[in-house]
Amino acid sequence: MNRGFLYQKLREDASELADNLDRIWEEALAIWREPRLLSMTQHGRPHLEQVEKNLDHLSQPLYQQGFPLSSAEIYVLLAACYLHDIGMQLDVPHAREQHAQYSYELILYSEDAAGRKLNVKLPIQDDNAREAIAEVARAHWASFATKLPERRFLYGNEEGRMRLLGGLLSMADLLDFSPVRARYYRTPHRLQELPTNSDLHQMKHRLIRGFRITSPMPQVPSDLQVQIEWRDDSEQVQMISDWVLHETSNYWRQIQPLLYSSSAGRLRWAAPWAQASFFTPQGPLRPLSREAYELLQAYRQEQQRIDRDEFCRAFSEALGEGRRALFLVPNDAGGDGLKLSSWCRTHASARKDMRVANLDIRRVDAPDASGLLAELLEQWGQHLPDVLEFKAFEFLRQELMAPGKGGAVAVILAEEYSPRLLDSLVGELFARPAEEQTPRVCVLFSPGAKGPADIKGVDIHRPLWPEISQSDLEAHLRESWGYNQDEAARQAEDILPLRQSPGFLYDYVESRCKAWRNEPPAASAYEP
Amino acid sequence: MTHIAERYLDLLGHDEAPRKAFLACSAAFRLDDDAARDAIALVARSNGSTESLLQRIKGLGCVSQRWDGSWYLTEEVRSYLADRLDIEVPPEVRHRLHEVFSSHAERRLATLAPDGAITVFHTRATRIESAYQKTLIPGREQEGGRELGETWLQARGSARDATAEAVTRIAEELTVRGSQLPDEVLFLRGMSAYRRGRRRQAEGDFRTVYERGRPGKIHAIAAHLFGTLVRDRREAKRALHRSLLWDPAPEGRAQTWHSLGNLVGGDSRNRLEAELAYRRSLELLHDPEDKAQVWHSLGNLLSEDRMRWLEAENAYRRSLELDPIFKGQGQVWHSLGNLLSKDRTRWPEAENAYRRSLELNTNFKSQGQVHASWADALMKVGGPPAFEQAEKLALKARTLDPRNPTTCGVANRVLADIYEARGQIEDAIAALEALQETDRQLDNRKHHDRIQTRIQELRQRAHAKA
């Protein structure tokens, strides 16, 4: 390995610690020799190397402003960097979900000091160092980083800045967008198909050409920015970028204040803190699978959704439990019907064995029942010949009654409620083979939530649709955008007057809270 | 309160280009990326930044993405922006913008594979878009109107009504823009109003089209429908004759002859003219269902002449043979029942006809009418022994269709007669008062005085009895 800036510093100042770190590095590589969770993106050597590079970049402002890390701090930070993901290699359930805690435990008990079963053996003799490394490694999750003490003994009797180290590792890990992470099992001869979620994550890394942590303004070297380059400028890739940066910004917003305060204001970020550039693809690119794209849309919708939890829960339950359910939801001017209809569509599409269709019923399109049924069936993979209306309904019934075809979902967005057109159409959507419990769900968005009063055997839901409240907004700002309690409350108060236009609110919140920028493709300096 | 569209404009920032790009997209009901790119490039002069402007607009919450890749601005935003477009964009650019959208729609039409119900639907929607754009280009309004008319003519069944509804929406837009509505747009707005039961509004639109008249299908239908709606019989007759002259299609003329028969047949002096009109209609028609309706009308006409009851019966039976629709047959059985009930010797046949009608007519309104007719006939034929059955039928008629003044009027008259004959004075007065109310609803003043006198007499009798 071409060792980086921090390592060299350690080697120059404390070669003994550097030697020890080398041995920890070897152990870490040995642990990752056989990755256990094959479907995950790269978490072995390339990831560790990239996180270390990120640490080098992130620590630059500290050195430039006379706030360097001590040898003990570098030792603990780099050792934690090498070991932070080893919990994933533990052969226990939920290793992925709880790996930060498992990594902590593996490091802490790596000397079997407490007589527990030895999972890994690490050459860390100093008890303070082992504890510090375990804590910093666990702190690569922001929630643990925020709980670290400001200072503690790191090595022997030498104290160090724990919160700073935790924050640095957390940020460095968060900012590993590197394309190398997609390498695993991406060969043409791969023996297994990836689950959709993994496919999406792998593609995300594959589509990234590269990224850098840099100072966008040379005259202000302490202000950092992440610049990501994507190898495609398609709408799909821009959506992936927004999904990734939304998620990353959420954590960035939690870690950034911690780093700022623990570095005494030395570690700052430019505005925007991240910038994405998109390039015209060179050569063929494998597109996202349909399932992965649907999942991506579902994730994106979920990131943007404000409240409506009750409805979303009921909708998901109806799908999961194979119910026959009709949801009558308002689609009023300025409302969030449009947003929620997309949410429903993408969430249903992301499920297995689900036929999903959405219908936009607008007066100017001159919709008739045959035309709408044709659109519906086409989305379910059936082609409707040019037939009279009653025949079209027969086709629909046949499609719904065919066994083994899975669930059926129709999301209808009606500009106005026409009982003549909609009552019969909606009424026919719930047929299913007697022996099956596959879901039949229709969500009808119409002005005033109008719809059929009663359909035999179908649960009709009229979910409460109150105005979005300040607490809903606060929760959204905290959970999706990473604001802390006080900041979320302040932002929500500012935005609240817009709650009567909840549809617009989504866009407004995004424009206000979005901390990254997408560079227009044409403006790129690398355009071939 | 700030309009939601203004908020979106604010959100796009203060630069001219995104604002203009957004306005450009409001000129179409349905967009695809190619059309939007051309529109943005034209209006926003976005040389080099068209793609990013397009993506910004498509990312807004007021944009709905359709499953087939097309997209649109929600109506409340689109219509507001379309108004702003008129103010902020010079007319020559606007007209070129509509040309752009129209030609894109025409290109889209050419790419639709001629297969299946989905193509029929998408073709209709795209034609409407293309024609709408043309109605906004000076000098091409009539072309746009003609295409809307043709789209309606080519649509089948409920798609026709839907097309008329769509054009009504377009008419609203054109009216706001101060454009003179092409005849076809007016006609289709009238059709939509007619379907919704807004007769006066429909009459107004049909009159305008009829008065601007010229040979052709749309004008012929407008004249025909105006003739059926206008109260002035002479004007109606003139309109129907004009329709016969303008209509190029025999089926259309046949329907007009039918309507002409209905119109003139209302006056007993013109029965011969009406009969000739019906027979002319029958000569031109080929569709059995249409023919059945004319035979039914002819039967109704002939049944008014005592000497031609047999011919009337034959006409009804001819209609029954031809009509494949139960509902239509139910109405003919009803008429046949009324005819047969006039001949006491054929009362059992009349009752069978009423029963058959009730079997075939499943809606409450029609069933109410049959019950009322049956009760009325029973009173005339059966006398006091039939009172009990007639009362039941009349009460049922009122229950089945309580809002229909004709049905309730007949039922109330029957009930008043029965109650008076039985000496149930208070019930008789109540029935007569209900009859007065139904007459008032029908604007029928003919019997008002007589009913009033009857009520007074009954009150006096009740007083004397007391």
PDB file of N, CA, C and O in Angstrom, chain A residues 235 333-334 338-339 358 360 362-368 371 374-375 378-379 383-386 389 413 415 498 501 503-504 507 511, chain B residues 4 7-8 11 29 55 58 60-61 64 66-67 72 74-76 115-118 121-122 124 128 156 158 162 165-166 168-169 172:
ATOM      1  N   GLU A 235     -31.255  10.867 -16.793  1.00  0.00           N
ATOM      2  CA  GLU A 235     -32.172  11.210 -15.692  1.00  0.00           C
ATOM      3  C   GLU A 235     -32.046  10.202 -14.551  1.00  0.00           C
ATOM      4  O   GLU A 235     -32.084  10.562 -13.383  1.00  0.00           O
ATOM      5  N   ALA A 333     -56.264  21.012  -5.264  1.00  0.00           N
ATOM      6  CA  ALA A 333     -55.269  21.974  -5.746  1.00  0.00           C
ATOM      7  C   ALA A 333     -54.260  22.258  -4.641  1.00  0.00           C
ATOM      8  O   ALA A 333     -54.628  22.525  -3.504  1.00  0.00           O
ATOM      9  N   GLY A 334     -53.006  22.201  -4.993  1.00  0.00           N
ATOM     10  CA  GLY A 334     -51.958  22.483  -4.011  1.00  0.00           C
ATOM     11  C   GLY A 334     -51.714  21.349  -3.042  1.00  0.00           C
ATOM     12  O   GLY A 334     -50.829  21.426  -2.211  1.00  0.00           O
ATOM     13  N   LEU A 338     -50.388  14.289  -5.760  1.00  0.00           N
ATOM     14  CA  LEU A 338     -49.450  13.893  -6.812  1.00  0.00           C
ATOM     15  C   LEU A 338     -48.230  13.192  -6.217  1.00  0.00           C
ATOM     16  O   LEU A 338     -47.782  12.164  -6.708  1.00  0.00           O
ATOM     17  N   LYS A 339     -47.743  13.759  -5.141  1.00  0.00           N
ATOM     18  CA  LYS A 339     -46.556  13.188  -4.493  1.00  0.00           C
ATOM     19  C   LYS A 339     -46.865  11.810  -3.916  1.00  0.00           C
ATOM     20  O   LYS A 339     -46.087  10.882  -4.040  1.00  0.00           O
ATOM     21  N   ASN A 358     -50.577   2.924 -13.085  1.00  0.00           N
ATOM     22  CA  ASN A 358     -51.134   4.204 -12.653  1.00  0.00           C
ATOM     23  C   ASN A 358     -51.866   4.870 -13.810  1.00  0.00           C
ATOM     24  O   ASN A 358     -51.461   4.763 -14.969  1.00  0.00           O
ATOM     25  N   ASP A 360     -53.664   8.411 -15.100  1.00  0.00           N
ATOM     26  CA  ASP A 360     -53.919   9.838 -14.931  1.00  0.00           C
ATOM     27  C   ASP A 360     -55.184  10.142 -15.713  1.00  0.00           C
ATOM     28  O   ASP A 360     -55.182  10.012 -16.937  1.00  0.00           O
ATOM     29  N   ARG A 362     -57.555  12.760 -17.041  1.00  0.00           N
ATOM     30  CA  ARG A 362     -57.690  14.205 -17.266  1.00  0.00           C
ATOM     31  C   ARG A 362     -58.748  14.437 -18.328  1.00  0.00           C
ATOM     32  O   ARG A 362     -58.804  13.729 -19.338  1.00  0.00           O
ATOM     33  N   ARG A 363     -59.513  15.463 -18.097  1.00  0.00           N
ATOM     34  CA  ARG A 363     -60.617  15.748 -18.996  1.00  0.00           C
ATOM     35  C   ARG A 363     -60.128  16.000 -20.429  1.00  0.00           C
ATOM     36  O   ARG A 363     -60.756  15.564 -21.383  1.00  0.00           O
ATOM     37  N   VAL A 364     -59.018  16.694 -20.579  1.00  0.00           N
ATOM     38  CA  VAL A 364     -58.551  17.054 -21.925  1.00  0.00           C
ATOM     39  C   VAL A 364     -58.095  15.852 -22.742  1.00  0.00           C
ATOM     40  O   VAL A 364     -57.924  15.967 -23.950  1.00  0.00           O
ATOM     41  N   ASP A 365     -57.887  14.720 -22.096  1.00  0.00           N
ATOM     42  CA  ASP A 365     -57.475  13.532 -22.847  1.00  0.00           C
ATOM     43  C   ASP A 365     -58.655  12.744 -23.382  1.00  0.00           C
ATOM     44  O   ASP A 365     -58.471  11.717 -24.031  1.00  0.00           O
ATOM     45  N   ALA A 366     -59.868  13.195 -23.084  1.00  0.00           N
ATOM     46  CA  ALA A 366     -61.084  12.489 -23.513  1.00  0.00           C
ATOM     47  C   ALA A 366     -61.052  11.017 -23.101  1.00  0.00           C
ATOM     48  O   ALA A 366     -61.111  10.124 -23.937  1.00  0.00           O
ATOM     49  N   PRO A 367     -60.937  10.745 -21.804  1.00  0.00           N
ATOM     50  CA  PRO A 367     -60.811   9.351 -21.384  1.00  0.00           C
ATOM     51  C   PRO A 367     -62.141   8.613 -21.417  1.00  0.00           C
ATOM     52  O   PRO A 367     -63.161   9.148 -20.988  1.00  0.00           O
ATOM     53  N   ASP A 368     -62.117   7.406 -21.945  1.00  0.00           N
ATOM     54  CA  ASP A 368     -63.286   6.528 -21.846  1.00  0.00           C
ATOM     55  C   ASP A 368     -62.826   5.235 -21.169  1.00  0.00           C
ATOM     56  O   ASP A 368     -61.621   5.018 -20.997  1.00  0.00           O
ATOM     57  N   GLY A 371     -60.278   3.049 -23.103  1.00  0.00           N
ATOM     58  CA  GLY A 371     -58.944   3.627 -23.158  1.00  0.00           C
ATOM     59  C   GLY A 371     -58.218   3.458 -21.834  1.00  0.00           C
ATOM     60  O   GLY A 371     -57.034   3.092 -21.797  1.00  0.00           O
ATOM     61  N   ALA A 374     -57.277  -0.081 -21.278  1.00  0.00           N
ATOM     62  CA  ALA A 374     -56.133  -0.432 -22.131  1.00  0.00           C
ATOM     63  C   ALA A 374     -54.833   0.027 -21.481  1.00  0.00           C
ATOM     64  O   ALA A 374     -53.841  -0.707 -21.469  1.00  0.00           O
ATOM     65  N   GLU A 375     -54.841   1.228 -20.922  1.00  0.00           N
ATOM     66  CA  GLU A 375     -53.629   1.739 -20.253  1.00  0.00           C
ATOM     67  C   GLU A 375     -53.278   0.873 -19.039  1.00  0.00           C
ATOM     68  O   GLU A 375     -52.124   0.550 -18.809  1.00  0.00           O
ATOM     69  N   GLU A 378     -52.055  -2.594 -20.206  1.00  0.00           N
ATOM     70  CA  GLU A 378     -50.737  -2.474 -20.844  1.00  0.00           C
ATOM     71  C   GLU A 378     -49.647  -2.440 -19.770  1.00  0.00           C
ATOM     72  O   GLU A 378     -48.603  -3.077 -19.918  1.00  0.00           O
ATOM     73  N   GLN A 379     -49.908  -1.729 -18.699  1.00  0.00           N
ATOM     74  CA  GLN A 379     -48.913  -1.651 -17.623  1.00  0.00           C
ATOM     75  C   GLN A 379     -48.795  -2.967 -16.870  1.00  0.00           C
ATOM     76  O   GLN A 379     -47.798  -3.242 -16.223  1.00  0.00           O
ATOM     77  N   HIS A 383     -52.081  -6.719 -23.590  1.00  0.00           N
ATOM     78  CA  HIS A 383     -52.477  -5.787 -24.642  1.00  0.00           C
ATOM     79  C   HIS A 383     -53.969  -5.959 -24.928  1.00  0.00           C
ATOM     80  O   HIS A 383     -54.432  -7.073 -25.155  1.00  0.00           O
ATOM     81  N   LEU A 384     -54.655  -4.859 -24.891  1.00  0.00           N
ATOM     82  CA  LEU A 384     -56.113  -4.918 -25.120  1.00  0.00           C
ATOM     83  C   LEU A 384     -56.399  -4.559 -26.571  1.00  0.00           C
ATOM     84  O   LEU A 384     -56.079  -3.454 -27.014  1.00  0.00           O
ATOM     85  N   PRO A 385     -57.037  -5.479 -27.305  1.00  0.00           N
ATOM     86  CA  PRO A 385     -57.398  -5.122 -28.688  1.00  0.00           C
ATOM     87  C   PRO A 385     -58.467  -4.022 -28.688  1.00  0.00           C
ATOM     88  O   PRO A 385     -59.031  -3.698 -27.641  1.00  0.00           O
ATOM     89  N   ASP A 386     -58.731  -3.492 -29.853  1.00  0.00           N
ATOM     90  CA  ASP A 386     -59.745  -2.446 -29.964  1.00  0.00           C
ATOM     91  C   ASP A 386     -61.130  -3.097 -29.882  1.00  0.00           C
ATOM     92  O   ASP A 386     -61.652  -3.590 -30.874  1.00  0.00           O
ATOM     93  N   GLU A 389     -66.618  -1.542 -24.942  1.00  0.00           N
ATOM     94  CA  GLU A 389     -66.368  -1.365 -23.525  1.00  0.00           C
ATOM     95  C   GLU A 389     -66.607  -2.632 -22.690  1.00  0.00           C
ATOM     96  O   GLU A 389     -65.780  -2.993 -21.854  1.00  0.00           O
ATOM     97  N   LEU A 413     -55.189   8.785 -10.496  1.00  0.00           N
ATOM     98  CA  LEU A 413     -55.133  10.215 -10.171  1.00  0.00           C
ATOM     99  C   LEU A 413     -56.177  10.901 -11.043  1.00  0.00           C
ATOM    100  O   LEU A 413     -55.966  11.048 -12.247  1.00  0.00           O
ATOM    101  N   GLU A 415     -58.499  14.027 -12.132  1.00  0.00           N
ATOM    102  CA  GLU A 415     -58.617  15.493 -12.082  1.00  0.00           C
ATOM    103  C   GLU A 415     -59.988  15.894 -11.554  1.00  0.00           C
ATOM    104  O   GLU A 415     -60.150  16.882 -10.861  1.00  0.00           O
ATOM    105  N   LEU A 498     -46.537  27.449   4.600  1.00  0.00           N
ATOM    106  CA  LEU A 498     -46.807  26.790   3.325  1.00  0.00           C
ATOM    107  C   LEU A 498     -47.574  25.480   3.474  1.00  0.00           C
ATOM    108  O   LEU A 498     -47.815  24.789   2.511  1.00  0.00           O
ATOM    109  N   SER A 501     -50.331  24.271   1.260  1.00  0.00           N
ATOM    110  CA  SER A 501     -50.012  23.749  -0.080  1.00  0.00           C
ATOM    111  C   SER A 501     -49.001  22.624   0.086  1.00  0.00           C
ATOM    112  O   SER A 501     -47.836  22.764  -0.272  1.00  0.00           O
ATOM    113  N   GLY A 503     -48.322  19.978  -1.400  1.00  0.00           N
ATOM    114  CA  GLY A 503     -47.622  19.510  -2.596  1.00  0.00           C
ATOM    115  C   GLY A 503     -46.399  20.357  -2.859  1.00  0.00           C
ATOM    116  O   GLY A 503     -45.317  19.861  -3.176  1.00  0.00           O
ATOM    117  N   PHE A 504     -46.562  21.661  -2.698  1.00  0.00           N
ATOM    118  CA  PHE A 504     -45.462  22.591  -2.920  1.00  0.00           C
ATOM    119  C   PHE A 504     -44.421  22.474  -1.811  1.00  0.00           C
ATOM    120  O   PHE A 504     -43.229  22.666  -2.028  1.00  0.00           O
ATOM    121  N   ASP A 507     -41.355  20.422  -2.459  1.00  0.00           N
ATOM    122  CA  ASP A 507     -40.338  21.067  -3.292  1.00  0.00           C
ATOM    123  C   ASP A 507     -39.609  22.150  -2.524  1.00  0.00           C
ATOM    124  O   ASP A 507     -38.405  22.336  -2.658  1.00  0.00           O
ATOM    125  N   SER A 511     -35.724  22.457  -1.772  1.00  0.00           N
ATOM    126  CA  SER A 511     -34.887  23.558  -2.259  1.00  0.00           C
ATOM    127  C   SER A 511     -34.167  24.243  -1.097  1.00  0.00           C
ATOM    128  O   SER A 511     -33.061  24.721  -1.219  1.00  0.00           O
TER     129      SER A 511
ATOM    130  N   ILE B   4     -50.481  29.115  -6.228  1.00  0.00           N
ATOM    131  CA  ILE B   4     -49.466  28.052  -6.120  1.00  0.00           C
ATOM    132  C   ILE B   4     -48.460  28.113  -7.275  1.00  0.00           C
ATOM    133  O   ILE B   4     -47.267  27.856  -7.098  1.00  0.00           O
ATOM    134  N   ARG B   7     -45.731  30.472  -6.603  1.00  0.00           N
ATOM    135  CA  ARG B   7     -44.738  29.908  -5.678  1.00  0.00           C
ATOM    136  C   ARG B   7     -43.702  29.088  -6.433  1.00  0.00           C
ATOM    137  O   ARG B   7     -42.518  29.122  -6.126  1.00  0.00           O
ATOM    138  N   TYR B   8     -44.204  28.332  -7.404  1.00  0.00           N
ATOM    139  CA  TYR B   8     -43.256  27.543  -8.199  1.00  0.00           C
ATOM    140  C   TYR B   8     -42.347  28.460  -9.006  1.00  0.00           C
ATOM    141  O   TYR B   8     -41.158  28.178  -9.167  1.00  0.00           O
ATOM    142  N   LEU B  11     -39.762  29.634  -6.792  1.00  0.00           N
ATOM    143  CA  LEU B  11     -38.829  28.557  -6.483  1.00  0.00           C
ATOM    144  C   LEU B  11     -37.768  28.403  -7.572  1.00  0.00           C
ATOM    145  O   LEU B  11     -36.630  28.019  -7.300  1.00  0.00           O
ATOM    146  N   PHE B  29     -51.078  20.622 -23.041  1.00  0.00           N
ATOM    147  CA  PHE B  29     -51.736  19.795 -22.023  1.00  0.00           C
ATOM    148  C   PHE B  29     -50.880  18.583 -21.681  1.00  0.00           C
ATOM    149  O   PHE B  29     -50.885  18.100 -20.579  1.00  0.00           O
ATOM    150  N   GLN B  55     -34.841  19.400 -16.946  1.00  0.00           N
ATOM    151  CA  GLN B  55     -34.778  18.543 -15.758  1.00  0.00           C
ATOM    152  C   GLN B  55     -35.294  19.279 -14.525  1.00  0.00           C
ATOM    153  O   GLN B  55     -35.949  18.685 -13.672  1.00  0.00           O
ATOM    154  N   LYS B  58     -39.079  19.298 -14.797  1.00  0.00           N
ATOM    155  CA  LYS B  58     -39.641  17.962 -14.569  1.00  0.00           C
ATOM    156  C   LYS B  58     -39.517  17.521 -13.115  1.00  0.00           C
ATOM    157  O   LYS B  58     -40.244  16.652 -12.654  1.00  0.00           O
ATOM    158  N   LEU B  60     -40.154  19.412 -10.597  1.00  0.00           N
ATOM    159  CA  LEU B  60     -41.068  20.146  -9.724  1.00  0.00           C
ATOM    160  C   LEU B  60     -42.255  19.266  -9.312  1.00  0.00           C
ATOM    161  O   LEU B  60     -42.678  18.384 -10.060  1.00  0.00           O
ATOM    162  N   GLY B  61     -42.783  19.593  -8.148  1.00  0.00           N
ATOM    163  CA  GLY B  61     -43.881  18.789  -7.611  1.00  0.00           C
ATOM    164  C   GLY B  61     -45.188  18.957  -8.348  1.00  0.00           C
ATOM    165  O   GLY B  61     -46.118  18.175  -8.161  1.00  0.00           O
ATOM    166  N   SER B  64     -46.588  15.891 -13.239  1.00  0.00           N
ATOM    167  CA  SER B  64     -46.933  14.482 -13.074  1.00  0.00           C
ATOM    168  C   SER B  64     -46.331  13.689 -14.226  1.00  0.00           C
ATOM    169  O   SER B  64     -46.523  14.030 -15.389  1.00  0.00           O
ATOM    170  N   ARG B  66     -46.257  10.449 -16.427  1.00  0.00           N
ATOM    171  CA  ARG B  66     -47.161   9.354 -16.782  1.00  0.00           C
ATOM    172  C   ARG B  66     -46.343   8.102 -17.060  1.00  0.00           C
ATOM    173  O   ARG B  66     -45.148   8.184 -17.323  1.00  0.00           O
ATOM    174  N   TRP B  67     -47.031   7.006 -17.035  1.00  0.00           N
ATOM    175  CA  TRP B  67     -46.338   5.731 -17.182  1.00  0.00           C
ATOM    176  C   TRP B  67     -45.695   5.581 -18.559  1.00  0.00           C
ATOM    177  O   TRP B  67     -44.710   4.868 -18.714  1.00  0.00           O
ATOM    178  N   TYR B  72     -47.072  16.127 -17.575  1.00  0.00           N
ATOM    179  CA  TYR B  72     -47.919  17.320 -17.675  1.00  0.00           C
ATOM    180  C   TYR B  72     -47.835  18.132 -16.394  1.00  0.00           C
ATOM    181  O   TYR B  72     -47.448  17.616 -15.340  1.00  0.00           O
ATOM    182  N   THR B  74     -49.834  20.107 -13.488  1.00  0.00           N
ATOM    183  CA  THR B  74     -51.181  19.986 -12.940  1.00  0.00           C
ATOM    184  C   THR B  74     -52.012  21.190 -13.395  1.00  0.00           C
ATOM    185  O   THR B  74     -51.489  22.275 -13.597  1.00  0.00           O
ATOM    186  N   GLU B  75     -53.300  20.959 -13.518  1.00  0.00           N
ATOM    187  CA  GLU B  75     -54.131  21.905 -14.236  1.00  0.00           C
ATOM    188  C   GLU B  75     -54.156  23.291 -13.597  1.00  0.00           C
ATOM    189  O   GLU B  75     -54.112  24.306 -14.291  1.00  0.00           O
ATOM    190  N   GLU B  76     -54.203  23.339 -12.266  1.00  0.00           N
ATOM    191  CA  GLU B  76     -54.304  24.670 -11.639  1.00  0.00           C
ATOM    192  C   GLU B  76     -53.041  25.488 -11.892  1.00  0.00           C
ATOM    193  O   GLU B  76     -53.090  26.711 -12.027  1.00  0.00           O
ATOM    194  N   ASP B 115     -52.766  -0.278 -33.431  1.00  0.00           N
ATOM    195  CA  ASP B 115     -53.093  -1.566 -32.842  1.00  0.00           C
ATOM    196  C   ASP B 115     -53.662  -1.383 -31.439  1.00  0.00           C
ATOM    197  O   ASP B 115     -52.994  -0.871 -30.558  1.00  0.00           O
ATOM    198  N   GLY B 116     -54.894  -1.815 -31.276  1.00  0.00           N
ATOM    199  CA  GLY B 116     -55.429  -1.916 -29.932  1.00  0.00           C
ATOM    200  C   GLY B 116     -56.094  -0.666 -29.382  1.00  0.00           C
ATOM    201  O   GLY B 116     -55.977   0.427 -29.920  1.00  0.00           O
ATOM    202  N   ALA B 117     -56.782  -0.907 -28.269  1.00  0.00           N
ATOM    203  CA  ALA B 117     -57.566   0.160 -27.650  1.00  0.00           C
ATOM    204  C   ALA B 117     -56.687   1.293 -27.146  1.00  0.00           C
ATOM    205  O   ALA B 117     -57.103   2.453 -27.122  1.00  0.00           O
ATOM    206  N   ILE B 118     -55.460   0.949 -26.784  1.00  0.00           N
ATOM    207  CA  ILE B 118     -54.584   1.994 -26.252  1.00  0.00           C
ATOM    208  C   ILE B 118     -54.223   2.999 -27.336  1.00  0.00           C
ATOM    209  O   ILE B 118     -54.135   4.201 -27.092  1.00  0.00           O
ATOM    210  N   PHE B 121     -57.112   5.339 -27.909  1.00  0.00           N
ATOM    211  CA  PHE B 121     -57.178   6.344 -26.843  1.00  0.00           C
ATOM    212  C   PHE B 121     -56.086   7.402 -27.020  1.00  0.00           C
ATOM    213  O   PHE B 121     -56.350   8.614 -26.997  1.00  0.00           O
ATOM    214  N   HIS B 122     -54.871   6.931 -27.231  1.00  0.00           N
ATOM    215  CA  HIS B 122     -53.756   7.883 -27.359  1.00  0.00           C
ATOM    216  C   HIS B 122     -53.878   8.727 -28.621  1.00  0.00           C
ATOM    217  O   HIS B 122     -53.527   9.901 -28.617  1.00  0.00           O
ATOM    218  N   ARG B 124     -56.656   9.665 -29.971  1.00  0.00           N
ATOM    219  CA  ARG B 124     -57.691  10.676 -29.690  1.00  0.00           C
ATOM    220  C   ARG B 124     -57.098  11.839 -28.879  1.00  0.00           C
ATOM    221  O   ARG B 124     -57.261  13.006 -29.222  1.00  0.00           O
ATOM    222  N   ILE B 128     -56.489  15.727 -30.141  1.00  0.00           N
ATOM    223  CA  ILE B 128     -57.074  16.859 -29.427  1.00  0.00           C
ATOM    224  C   ILE B 128     -55.989  17.884 -29.110  1.00  0.00           C
ATOM    225  O   ILE B 128     -56.164  19.082 -29.298  1.00  0.00           O
ATOM    226  N   ARG B 156     -66.188   6.557 -30.708  1.00  0.00           N
ATOM    227  CA  ARG B 156     -67.343   5.662 -30.563  1.00  0.00           C
ATOM    228  C   ARG B 156     -67.850   5.722 -29.136  1.00  0.00           C
ATOM    229  O   ARG B 156     -67.084   5.902 -28.208  1.00  0.00           O
ATOM    230  N   SER B 158     -68.965   6.005 -25.516  1.00  0.00           N
ATOM    231  CA  SER B 158     -68.706   6.999 -24.476  1.00  0.00           C
ATOM    232  C   SER B 158     -67.496   7.864 -24.807  1.00  0.00           C
ATOM    233  O   SER B 158     -67.310   8.928 -24.217  1.00  0.00           O
ATOM    234  N   ALA B 162     -66.764  11.832 -24.037  1.00  0.00           N
ATOM    235  CA  ALA B 162     -65.496  12.254 -23.425  1.00  0.00           C
ATOM    236  C   ALA B 162     -64.807  13.294 -24.306  1.00  0.00           C
ATOM    237  O   ALA B 162     -64.213  14.256 -23.792  1.00  0.00           O
ATOM    238  N   GLU B 165     -66.476  16.542 -23.820  1.00  0.00           N
ATOM    239  CA  GLU B 165     -66.046  17.107 -22.526  1.00  0.00           C
ATOM    240  C   GLU B 165     -64.668  17.755 -22.643  1.00  0.00           C
ATOM    241  O   GLU B 165     -64.424  18.835 -22.107  1.00  0.00           O
ATOM    242  N   ALA B 166     -63.777  17.065 -23.336  1.00  0.00           N
ATOM    243  CA  ALA B 166     -62.416  17.586 -23.499  1.00  0.00           C
ATOM    244  C   ALA B 166     -62.450  18.911 -24.260  1.00  0.00           C
ATOM    245  O   ALA B 166     -61.770  19.871 -23.889  1.00  0.00           O
ATOM    246  N   THR B 168     -64.892  20.956 -24.421  1.00  0.00           N
ATOM    247  CA  THR B 168     -65.492  21.979 -23.556  1.00  0.00           C
ATOM    248  C   THR B 168     -64.409  22.626 -22.690  1.00  0.00           C
ATOM    249  O   THR B 168     -64.395  23.836 -22.477  1.00  0.00           O
ATOM    250  N   ARG B 169     -63.497  21.805 -22.217  1.00  0.00           N
ATOM    251  CA  ARG B 169     -62.381  22.330 -21.420  1.00  0.00           C
ATOM    252  C   ARG B 169     -61.532  23.277 -22.276  1.00  0.00           C
ATOM    253  O   ARG B 169     -61.105  24.333 -21.821  1.00  0.00           O
ATOM    254  N   GLU B 172     -63.193  26.604 -22.739  1.00  0.00           N
ATOM    255  CA  GLU B 172     -62.989  27.514 -21.587  1.00  0.00           C
ATOM    256  C   GLU B 172     -61.686  28.281 -21.780  1.00  0.00           C
ATOM    257  O   GLU B 172     -61.617  29.490 -21.583  1.00  0.00           O
TER     258      GLU B 172
END
